[in-house]
CSV table of C-alpha atoms (C1' of nucleotides) in Angstrom, one decimal:
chain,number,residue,atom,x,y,z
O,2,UNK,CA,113.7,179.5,85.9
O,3,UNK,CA,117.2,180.3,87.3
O,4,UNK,CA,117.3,176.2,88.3
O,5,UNK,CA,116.2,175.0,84.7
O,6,UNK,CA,118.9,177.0,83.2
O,7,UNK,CA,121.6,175.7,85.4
O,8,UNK,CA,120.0,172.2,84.7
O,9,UNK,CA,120.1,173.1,81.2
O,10,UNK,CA,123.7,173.5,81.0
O,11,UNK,CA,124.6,170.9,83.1
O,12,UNK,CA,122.9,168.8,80.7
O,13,UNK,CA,125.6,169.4,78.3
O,14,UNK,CA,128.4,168.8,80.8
O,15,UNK,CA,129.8,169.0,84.4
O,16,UNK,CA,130.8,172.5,85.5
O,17,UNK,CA,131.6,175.1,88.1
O,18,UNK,CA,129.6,177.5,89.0
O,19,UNK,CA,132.0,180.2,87.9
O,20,UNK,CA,131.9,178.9,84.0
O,21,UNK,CA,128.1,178.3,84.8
O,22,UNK,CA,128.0,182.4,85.5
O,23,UNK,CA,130.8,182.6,82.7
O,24,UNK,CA,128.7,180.8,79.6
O,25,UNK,CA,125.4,182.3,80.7
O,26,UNK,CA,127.1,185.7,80.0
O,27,UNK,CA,127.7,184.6,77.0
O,28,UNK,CA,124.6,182.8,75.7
O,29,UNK,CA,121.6,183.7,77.8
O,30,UNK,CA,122.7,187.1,78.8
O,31,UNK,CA,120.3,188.8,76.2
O,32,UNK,CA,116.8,186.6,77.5
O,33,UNK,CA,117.8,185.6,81.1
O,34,UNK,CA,121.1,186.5,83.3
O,35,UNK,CA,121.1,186.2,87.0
O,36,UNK,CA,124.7,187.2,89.0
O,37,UNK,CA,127.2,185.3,90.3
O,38,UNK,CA,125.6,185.3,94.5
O,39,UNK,CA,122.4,183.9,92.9
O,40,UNK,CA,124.2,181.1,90.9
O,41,UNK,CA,126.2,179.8,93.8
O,42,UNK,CA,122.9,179.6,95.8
O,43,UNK,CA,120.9,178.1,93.5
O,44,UNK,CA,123.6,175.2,93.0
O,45,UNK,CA,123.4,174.7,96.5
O,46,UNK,CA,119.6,174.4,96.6
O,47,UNK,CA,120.0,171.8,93.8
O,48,UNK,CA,122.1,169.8,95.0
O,49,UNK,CA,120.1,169.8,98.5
O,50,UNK,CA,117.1,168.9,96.2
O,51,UNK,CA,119.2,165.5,94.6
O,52,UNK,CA,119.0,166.9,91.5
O,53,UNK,CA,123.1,167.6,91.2
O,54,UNK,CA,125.6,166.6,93.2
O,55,UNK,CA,129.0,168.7,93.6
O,56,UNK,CA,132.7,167.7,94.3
O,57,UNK,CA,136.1,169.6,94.5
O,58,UNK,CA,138.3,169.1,91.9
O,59,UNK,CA,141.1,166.8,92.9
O,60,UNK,CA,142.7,168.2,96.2
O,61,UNK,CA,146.4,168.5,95.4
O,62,UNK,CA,146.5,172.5,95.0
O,63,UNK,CA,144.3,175.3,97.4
O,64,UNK,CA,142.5,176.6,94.6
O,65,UNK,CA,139.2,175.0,95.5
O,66,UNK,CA,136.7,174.3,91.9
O,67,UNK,CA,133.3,173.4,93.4
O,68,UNK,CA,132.2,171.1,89.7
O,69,UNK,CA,128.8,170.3,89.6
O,70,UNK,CA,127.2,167.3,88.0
O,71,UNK,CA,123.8,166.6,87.0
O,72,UNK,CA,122.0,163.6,88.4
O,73,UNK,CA,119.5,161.2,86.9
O,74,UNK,CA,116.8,163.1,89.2
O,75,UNK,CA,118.1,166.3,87.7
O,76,UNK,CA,118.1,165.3,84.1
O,77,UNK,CA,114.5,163.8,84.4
O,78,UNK,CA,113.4,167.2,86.6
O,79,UNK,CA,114.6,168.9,83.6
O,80,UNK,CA,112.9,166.4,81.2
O,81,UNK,CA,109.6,167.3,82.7
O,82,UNK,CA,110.2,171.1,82.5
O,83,UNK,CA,110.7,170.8,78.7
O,84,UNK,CA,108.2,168.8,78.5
O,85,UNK,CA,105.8,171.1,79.7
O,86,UNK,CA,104.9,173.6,77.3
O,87,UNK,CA,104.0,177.4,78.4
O,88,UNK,CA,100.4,178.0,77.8
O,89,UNK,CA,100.5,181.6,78.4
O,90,UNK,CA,102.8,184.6,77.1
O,91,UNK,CA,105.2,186.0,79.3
O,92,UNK,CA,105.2,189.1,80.4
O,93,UNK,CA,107.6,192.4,79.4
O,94,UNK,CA,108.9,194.6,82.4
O,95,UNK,CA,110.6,197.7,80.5
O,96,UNK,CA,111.4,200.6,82.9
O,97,UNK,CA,112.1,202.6,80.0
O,98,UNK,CA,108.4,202.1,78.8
O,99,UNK,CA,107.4,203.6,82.5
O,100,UNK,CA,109.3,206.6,82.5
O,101,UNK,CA,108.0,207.6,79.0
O,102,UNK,CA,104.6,206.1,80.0
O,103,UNK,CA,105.0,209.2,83.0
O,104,UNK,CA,106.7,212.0,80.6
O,105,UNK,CA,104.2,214.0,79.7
O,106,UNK,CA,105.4,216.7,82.2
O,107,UNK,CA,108.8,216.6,81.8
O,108,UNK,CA,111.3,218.7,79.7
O,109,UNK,CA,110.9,217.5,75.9
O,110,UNK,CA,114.4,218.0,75.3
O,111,UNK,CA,115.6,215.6,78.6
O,112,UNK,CA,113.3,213.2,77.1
O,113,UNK,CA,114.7,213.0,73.6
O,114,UNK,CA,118.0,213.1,75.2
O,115,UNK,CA,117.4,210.0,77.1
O,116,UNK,CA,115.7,208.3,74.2
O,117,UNK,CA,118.9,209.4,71.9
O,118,UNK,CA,121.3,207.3,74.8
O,119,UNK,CA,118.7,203.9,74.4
O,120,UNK,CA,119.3,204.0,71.2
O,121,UNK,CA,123.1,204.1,71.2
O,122,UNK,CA,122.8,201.3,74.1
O,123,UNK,CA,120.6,199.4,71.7
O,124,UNK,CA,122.3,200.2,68.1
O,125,UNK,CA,125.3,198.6,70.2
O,126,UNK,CA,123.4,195.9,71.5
O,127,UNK,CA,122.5,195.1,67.9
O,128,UNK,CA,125.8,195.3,66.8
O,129,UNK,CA,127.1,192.9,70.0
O,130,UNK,CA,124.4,190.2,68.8
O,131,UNK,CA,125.2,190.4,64.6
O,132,UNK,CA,128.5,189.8,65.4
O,133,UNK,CA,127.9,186.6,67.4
O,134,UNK,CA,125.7,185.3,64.4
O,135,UNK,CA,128.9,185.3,62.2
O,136,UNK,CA,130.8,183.0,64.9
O,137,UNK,CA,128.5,180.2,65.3
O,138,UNK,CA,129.3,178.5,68.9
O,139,UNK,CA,130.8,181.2,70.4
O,140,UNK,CA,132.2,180.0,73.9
O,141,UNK,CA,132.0,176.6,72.8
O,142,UNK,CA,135.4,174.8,73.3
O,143,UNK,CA,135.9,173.3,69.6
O,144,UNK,CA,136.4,169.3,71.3
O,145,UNK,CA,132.9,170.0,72.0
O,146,UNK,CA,131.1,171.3,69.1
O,147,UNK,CA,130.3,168.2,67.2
O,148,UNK,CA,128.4,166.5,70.3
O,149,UNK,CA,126.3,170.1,70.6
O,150,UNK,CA,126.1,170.8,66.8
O,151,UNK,CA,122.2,169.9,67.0
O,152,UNK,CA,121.9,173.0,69.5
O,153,UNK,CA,122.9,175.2,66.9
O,154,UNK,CA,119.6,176.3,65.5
O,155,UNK,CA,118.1,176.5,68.8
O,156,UNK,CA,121.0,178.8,70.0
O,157,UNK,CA,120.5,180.4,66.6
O,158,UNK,CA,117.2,181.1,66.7
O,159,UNK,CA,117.5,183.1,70.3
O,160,UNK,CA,120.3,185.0,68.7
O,161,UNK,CA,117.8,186.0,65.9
O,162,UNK,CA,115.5,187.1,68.4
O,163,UNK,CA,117.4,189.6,69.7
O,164,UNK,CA,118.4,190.6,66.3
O,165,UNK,CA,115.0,191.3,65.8
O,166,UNK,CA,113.8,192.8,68.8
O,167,UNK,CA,116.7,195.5,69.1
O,168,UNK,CA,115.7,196.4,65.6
O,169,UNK,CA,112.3,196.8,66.4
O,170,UNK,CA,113.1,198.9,69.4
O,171,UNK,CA,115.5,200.7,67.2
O,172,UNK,CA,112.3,201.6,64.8
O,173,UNK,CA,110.5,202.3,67.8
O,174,UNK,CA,113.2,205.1,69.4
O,175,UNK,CA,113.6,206.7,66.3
O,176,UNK,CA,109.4,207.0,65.3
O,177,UNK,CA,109.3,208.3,68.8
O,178,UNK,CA,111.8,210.6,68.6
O,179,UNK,CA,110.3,212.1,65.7
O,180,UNK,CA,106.7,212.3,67.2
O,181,UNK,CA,108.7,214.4,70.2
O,182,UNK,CA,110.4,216.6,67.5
O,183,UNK,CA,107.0,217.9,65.8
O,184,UNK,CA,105.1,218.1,69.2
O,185,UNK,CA,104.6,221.6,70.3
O,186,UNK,CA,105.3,223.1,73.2
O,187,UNK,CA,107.9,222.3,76.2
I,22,UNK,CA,109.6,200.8,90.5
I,23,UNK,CA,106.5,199.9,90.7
I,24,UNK,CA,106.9,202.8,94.0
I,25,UNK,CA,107.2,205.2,91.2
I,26,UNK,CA,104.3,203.9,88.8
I,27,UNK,CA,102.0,204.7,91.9
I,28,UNK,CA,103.6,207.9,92.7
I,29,UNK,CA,102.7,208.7,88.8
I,30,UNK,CA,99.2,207.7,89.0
I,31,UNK,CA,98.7,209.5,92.0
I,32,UNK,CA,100.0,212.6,90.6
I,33,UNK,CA,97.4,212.7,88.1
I,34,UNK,CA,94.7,212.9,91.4
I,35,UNK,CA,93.9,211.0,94.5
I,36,UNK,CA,93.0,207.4,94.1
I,37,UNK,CA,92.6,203.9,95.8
I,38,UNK,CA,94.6,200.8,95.7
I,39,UNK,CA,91.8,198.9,94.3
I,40,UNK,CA,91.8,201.9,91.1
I,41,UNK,CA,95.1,201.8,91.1
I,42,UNK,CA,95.6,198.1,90.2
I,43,UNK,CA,92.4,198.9,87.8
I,44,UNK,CA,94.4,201.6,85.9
I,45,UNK,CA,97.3,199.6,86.0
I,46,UNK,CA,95.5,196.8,84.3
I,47,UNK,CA,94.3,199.1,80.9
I,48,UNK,CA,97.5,200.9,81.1
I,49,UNK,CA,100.5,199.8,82.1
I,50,UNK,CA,99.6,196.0,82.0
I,51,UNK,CA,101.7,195.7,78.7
I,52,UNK,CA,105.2,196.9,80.3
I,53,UNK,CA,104.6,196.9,84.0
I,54,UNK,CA,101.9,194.6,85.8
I,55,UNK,CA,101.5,194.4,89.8
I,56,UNK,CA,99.0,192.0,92.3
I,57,UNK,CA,96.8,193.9,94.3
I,58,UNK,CA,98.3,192.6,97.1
I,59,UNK,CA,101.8,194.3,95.9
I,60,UNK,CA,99.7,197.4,95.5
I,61,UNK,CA,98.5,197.1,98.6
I,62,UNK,CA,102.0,196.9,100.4
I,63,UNK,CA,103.8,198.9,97.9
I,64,UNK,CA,101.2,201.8,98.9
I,65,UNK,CA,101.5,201.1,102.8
I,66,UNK,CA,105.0,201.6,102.9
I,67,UNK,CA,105.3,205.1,100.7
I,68,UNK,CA,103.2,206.9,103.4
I,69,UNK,CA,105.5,205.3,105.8
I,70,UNK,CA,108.2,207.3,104.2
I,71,UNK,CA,105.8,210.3,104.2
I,72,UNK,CA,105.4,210.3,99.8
I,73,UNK,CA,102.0,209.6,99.8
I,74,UNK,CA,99.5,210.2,102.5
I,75,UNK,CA,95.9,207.9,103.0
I,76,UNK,CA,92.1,208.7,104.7
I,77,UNK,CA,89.1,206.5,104.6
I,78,UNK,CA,86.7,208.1,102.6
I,79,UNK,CA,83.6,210.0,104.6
I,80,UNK,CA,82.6,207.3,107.2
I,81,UNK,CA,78.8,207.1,107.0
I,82,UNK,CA,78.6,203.6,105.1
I,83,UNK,CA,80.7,200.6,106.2
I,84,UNK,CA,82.5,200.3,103.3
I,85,UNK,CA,86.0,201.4,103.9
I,86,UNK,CA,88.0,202.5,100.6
I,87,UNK,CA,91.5,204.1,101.6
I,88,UNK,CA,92.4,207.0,99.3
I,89,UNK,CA,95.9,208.1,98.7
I,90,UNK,CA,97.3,211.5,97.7
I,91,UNK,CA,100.5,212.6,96.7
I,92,UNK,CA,102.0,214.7,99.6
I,93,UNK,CA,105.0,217.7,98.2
I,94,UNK,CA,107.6,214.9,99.3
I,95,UNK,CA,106.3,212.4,97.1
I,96,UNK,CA,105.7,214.5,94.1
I,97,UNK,CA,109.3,216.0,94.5
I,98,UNK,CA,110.1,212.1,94.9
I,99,UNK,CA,108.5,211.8,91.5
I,100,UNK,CA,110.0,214.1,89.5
I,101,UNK,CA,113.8,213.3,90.8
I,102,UNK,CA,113.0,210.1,89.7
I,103,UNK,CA,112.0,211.2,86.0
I,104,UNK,CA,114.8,213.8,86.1
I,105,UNK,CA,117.3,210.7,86.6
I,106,UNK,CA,118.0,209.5,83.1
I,107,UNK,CA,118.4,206.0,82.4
I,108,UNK,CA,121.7,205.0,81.3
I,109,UNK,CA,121.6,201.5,80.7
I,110,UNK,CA,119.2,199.4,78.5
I,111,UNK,CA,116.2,197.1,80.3
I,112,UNK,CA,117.4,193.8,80.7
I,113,UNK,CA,114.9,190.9,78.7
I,114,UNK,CA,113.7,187.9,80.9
I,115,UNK,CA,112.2,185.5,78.5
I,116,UNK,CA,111.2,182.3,79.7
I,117,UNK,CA,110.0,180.8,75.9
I,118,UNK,CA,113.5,182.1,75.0
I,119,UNK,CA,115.3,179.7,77.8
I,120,UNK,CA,113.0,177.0,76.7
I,121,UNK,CA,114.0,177.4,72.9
I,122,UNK,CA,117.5,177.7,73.6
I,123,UNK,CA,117.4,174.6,75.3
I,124,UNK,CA,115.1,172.9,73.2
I,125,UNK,CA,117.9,170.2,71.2
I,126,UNK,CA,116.9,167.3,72.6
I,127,UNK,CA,113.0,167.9,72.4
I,128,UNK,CA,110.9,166.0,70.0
I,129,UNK,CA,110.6,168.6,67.5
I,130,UNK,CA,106.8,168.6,67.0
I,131,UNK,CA,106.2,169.3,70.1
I,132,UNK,CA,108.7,172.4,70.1
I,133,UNK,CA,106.4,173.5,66.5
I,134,UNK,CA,103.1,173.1,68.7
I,135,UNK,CA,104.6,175.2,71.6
I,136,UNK,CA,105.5,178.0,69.2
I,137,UNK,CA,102.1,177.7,67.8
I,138,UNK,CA,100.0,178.5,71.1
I,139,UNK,CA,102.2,181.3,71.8
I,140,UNK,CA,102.0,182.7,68.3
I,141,UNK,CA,98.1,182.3,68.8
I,142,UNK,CA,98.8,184.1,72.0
I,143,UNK,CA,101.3,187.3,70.9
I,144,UNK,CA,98.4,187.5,68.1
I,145,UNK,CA,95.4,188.0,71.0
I,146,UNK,CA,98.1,190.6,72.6
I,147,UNK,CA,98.4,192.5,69.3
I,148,UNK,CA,94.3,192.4,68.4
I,149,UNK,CA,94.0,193.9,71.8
I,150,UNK,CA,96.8,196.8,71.4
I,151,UNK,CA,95.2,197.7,68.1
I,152,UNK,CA,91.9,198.3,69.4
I,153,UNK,CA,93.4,200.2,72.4
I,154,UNK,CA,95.0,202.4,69.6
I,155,UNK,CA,91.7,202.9,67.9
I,156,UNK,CA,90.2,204.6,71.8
I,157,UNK,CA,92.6,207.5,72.9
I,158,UNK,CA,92.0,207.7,76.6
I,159,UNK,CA,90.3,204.5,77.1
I,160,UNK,CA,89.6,204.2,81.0
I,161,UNK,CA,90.2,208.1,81.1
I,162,UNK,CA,86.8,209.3,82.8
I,163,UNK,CA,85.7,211.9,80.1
I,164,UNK,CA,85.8,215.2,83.1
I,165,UNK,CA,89.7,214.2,83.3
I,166,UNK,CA,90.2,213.9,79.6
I,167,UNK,CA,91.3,217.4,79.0
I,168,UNK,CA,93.8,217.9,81.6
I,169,UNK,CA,95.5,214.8,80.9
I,170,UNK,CA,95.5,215.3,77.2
I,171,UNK,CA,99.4,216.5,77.1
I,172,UNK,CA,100.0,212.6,78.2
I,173,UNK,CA,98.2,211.1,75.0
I,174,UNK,CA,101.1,211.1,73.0
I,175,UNK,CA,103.4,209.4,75.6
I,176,UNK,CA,100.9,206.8,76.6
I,177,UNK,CA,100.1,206.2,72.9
I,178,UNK,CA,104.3,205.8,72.0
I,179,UNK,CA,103.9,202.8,75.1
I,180,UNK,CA,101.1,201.0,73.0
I,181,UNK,CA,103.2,201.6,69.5
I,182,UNK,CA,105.9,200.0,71.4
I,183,UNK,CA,103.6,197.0,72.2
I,184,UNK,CA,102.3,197.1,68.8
I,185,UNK,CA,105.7,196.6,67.4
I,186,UNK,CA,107.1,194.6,70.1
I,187,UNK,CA,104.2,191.9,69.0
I,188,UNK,CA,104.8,192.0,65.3
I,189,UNK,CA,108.5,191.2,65.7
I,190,UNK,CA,107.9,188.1,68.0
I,191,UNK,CA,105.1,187.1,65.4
I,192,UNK,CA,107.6,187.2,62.7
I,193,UNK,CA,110.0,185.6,64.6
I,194,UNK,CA,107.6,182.9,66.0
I,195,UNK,CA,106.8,182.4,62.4
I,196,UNK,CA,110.5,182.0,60.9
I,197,UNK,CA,111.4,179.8,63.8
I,198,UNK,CA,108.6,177.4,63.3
I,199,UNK,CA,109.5,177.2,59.2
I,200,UNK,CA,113.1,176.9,60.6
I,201,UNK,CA,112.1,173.8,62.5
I,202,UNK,CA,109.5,172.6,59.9
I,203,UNK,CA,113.0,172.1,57.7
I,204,UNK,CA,114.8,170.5,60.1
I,205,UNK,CA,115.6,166.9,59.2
I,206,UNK,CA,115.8,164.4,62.0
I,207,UNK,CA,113.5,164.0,65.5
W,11,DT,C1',154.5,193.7,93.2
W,12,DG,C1',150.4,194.9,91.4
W,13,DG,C1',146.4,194.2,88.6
W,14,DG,C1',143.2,191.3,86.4
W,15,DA,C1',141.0,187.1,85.8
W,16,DC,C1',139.8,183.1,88.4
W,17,DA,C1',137.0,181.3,92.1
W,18,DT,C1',133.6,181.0,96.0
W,19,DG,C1',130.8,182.2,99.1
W,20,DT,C1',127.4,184.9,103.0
W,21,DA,C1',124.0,188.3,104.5
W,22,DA,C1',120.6,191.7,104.2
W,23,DA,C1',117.3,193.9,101.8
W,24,DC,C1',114.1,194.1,98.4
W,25,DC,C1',110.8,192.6,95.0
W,26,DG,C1',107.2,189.5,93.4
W,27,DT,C1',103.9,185.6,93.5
W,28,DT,C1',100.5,182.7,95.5
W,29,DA,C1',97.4,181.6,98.8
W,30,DC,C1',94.6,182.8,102.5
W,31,DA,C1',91.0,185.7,104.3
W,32,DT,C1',87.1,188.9,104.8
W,33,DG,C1',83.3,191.6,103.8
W,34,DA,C1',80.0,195.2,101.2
W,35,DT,C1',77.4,196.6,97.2
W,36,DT,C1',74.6,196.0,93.2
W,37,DG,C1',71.9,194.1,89.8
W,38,DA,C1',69.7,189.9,87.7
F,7,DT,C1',69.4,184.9,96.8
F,8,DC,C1',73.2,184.4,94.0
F,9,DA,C1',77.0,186.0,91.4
F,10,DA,C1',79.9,189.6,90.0
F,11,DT,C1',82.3,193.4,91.2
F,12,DC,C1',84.1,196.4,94.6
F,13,DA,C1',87.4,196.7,98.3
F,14,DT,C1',91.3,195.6,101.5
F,15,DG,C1',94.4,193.3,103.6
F,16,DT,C1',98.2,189.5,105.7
F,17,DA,C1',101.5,185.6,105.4
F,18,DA,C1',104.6,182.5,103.5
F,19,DC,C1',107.6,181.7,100.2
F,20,DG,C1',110.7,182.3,96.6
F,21,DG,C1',113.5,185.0,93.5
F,22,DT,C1',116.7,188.9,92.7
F,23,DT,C1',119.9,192.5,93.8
F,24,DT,C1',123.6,194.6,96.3
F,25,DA,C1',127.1,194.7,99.3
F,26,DC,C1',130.4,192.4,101.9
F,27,DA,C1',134.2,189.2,102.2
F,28,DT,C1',138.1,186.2,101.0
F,29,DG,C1',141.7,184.1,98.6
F,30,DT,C1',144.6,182.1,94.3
F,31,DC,C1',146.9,182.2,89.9
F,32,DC,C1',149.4,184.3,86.3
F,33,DC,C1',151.3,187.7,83.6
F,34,DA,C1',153.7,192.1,83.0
DNA sequence: TGGGACATGTAAACCGTTACATGATTGA
DNA sequence: TCAATCATGTAACGGTTTACATGTCCCA
């Protein structure tokens, strides 16, 4: 996955692994983010695999910028990927969903308690995403917007995902919340 | 983790890998899934740090089923675990988000027909969590029902979460594709 | 001159998936 | 007797996290 990603933005333009880690932060951060270690890896393993090839930026200063390029093999590996649609859902891992899953002998008040901080992480997180919506192309230099301006309602649409999905878990904290509230007992 | 979904299980009575994975698979399946052969390992290693301890069950037939219980360590194990709070949100890994986000250069029809299996799919996943919801205690043997019955209300706040996590990636499934439907061009 | 952003990596440990492998029990 | 279900494991591989490690550039 980690590979198709970097692929992905490659595919708009050579880059470093450090602005690979930096836009990813920025973009895919709320449906895929992987750290900085597994980034440099990966870019390795790609280019060993053809797919990009790498070169330091011109040699006349120590400050060494590995900039990665994608090659004809890499564009057409990540041709195929999109090409091939998922045929099955994929699957949620929420640890948050365990621990209440495994709280029925626990302290109803530490339980509330914890479910009141999610939903100040996630009323924030809501927040963070809404005010990305109002600057289309965040992180995008502006030199480069008109060649990526038929992104847009891809990058959109994820945005709106997230909208949508810390709302529902919004709905979701509060309902349960209020079920822990009228349940009797400790 | 999944260390401490097992721990969990088992502290509802003694049990087998092989009905662990089962319970895992009407339970948990929806925010926390696990191969057997991750059960297996996963189960290996906690009586290796002394949390759970094993015995093949009375040896007069040849068939061999290991059953673990909790040992004092594991269940204190357990509840320092659940008396941690969570202070940060769950991370999302999507991999239909990544493939949407870079989905500018696809042919658009086939992006709409993508969309369209999975919304077929997220509406299987919600048919299934609303008959769950219609059978409290569904793979709960009925002699156990009772003393687990403090736990119905957090195991049925996990399927509400499913229930709503579906319906929000229905309606956005649904928007996107009309999104796309009006986009002129390829 | 010190701190923060820029920049790149390695290593160990851990977690998760897929494939391989075996064998018993039960009911049709 | 055949298939499904019960039952348990190992091995290889790959992905992910955490910690360690280093050094530059630029601004205050």
């Amino acid at each position: 996955m980690l590979k198709h990603i970097l692929l992905g933005f490659l595919s708009y333009g050579s880059m470093t692994g450090y602005e690979l880690k930096s836009i990813m932060d920025e973009s895919t951060m709320h449906f895929w983010h992987a750290h900085h270690s597994q980034i440099y890896t990966a870019l390795r393993s790609l280019e060993d695999d053809g797919l990009v090839i790498s070169e330091i930026e011109d040699g006349d200063d120590t400050l060494k910028r590995r900039v990665y390029t994608l090659t004809e093999s890499g564009r057409a590996d990540l041709r195929r990927w999109l090409d091939t649609c998922m045929v099955e859902r994929s699957a949620i891992k929420e640890e948050l969903l365990v621990r209440v899953f495994f709280s029925g002998e626990r302290n109803k008040q530490d339980v509330i308690d914890e479910l009141r901080l999610q939903r100040q992480l996630h009323q924030q997180q809501l927040e963070h995403y809404q005010a990305l919506e109002k600057v289309p192309f965040h992180g995008v230099p502006p030199e480069e917007m008109e060649r990526l301006a038929h992104h847009g309602p891809f990058w959109t649409a994820t945005l709106r995902f997230g909208i949508a999905y810390e709302r529902s878990y919004l709905g979701w904290l509060d309902d349960t919340i209020q079920m822990l509230e009228q349940l009797t007992g400790p």
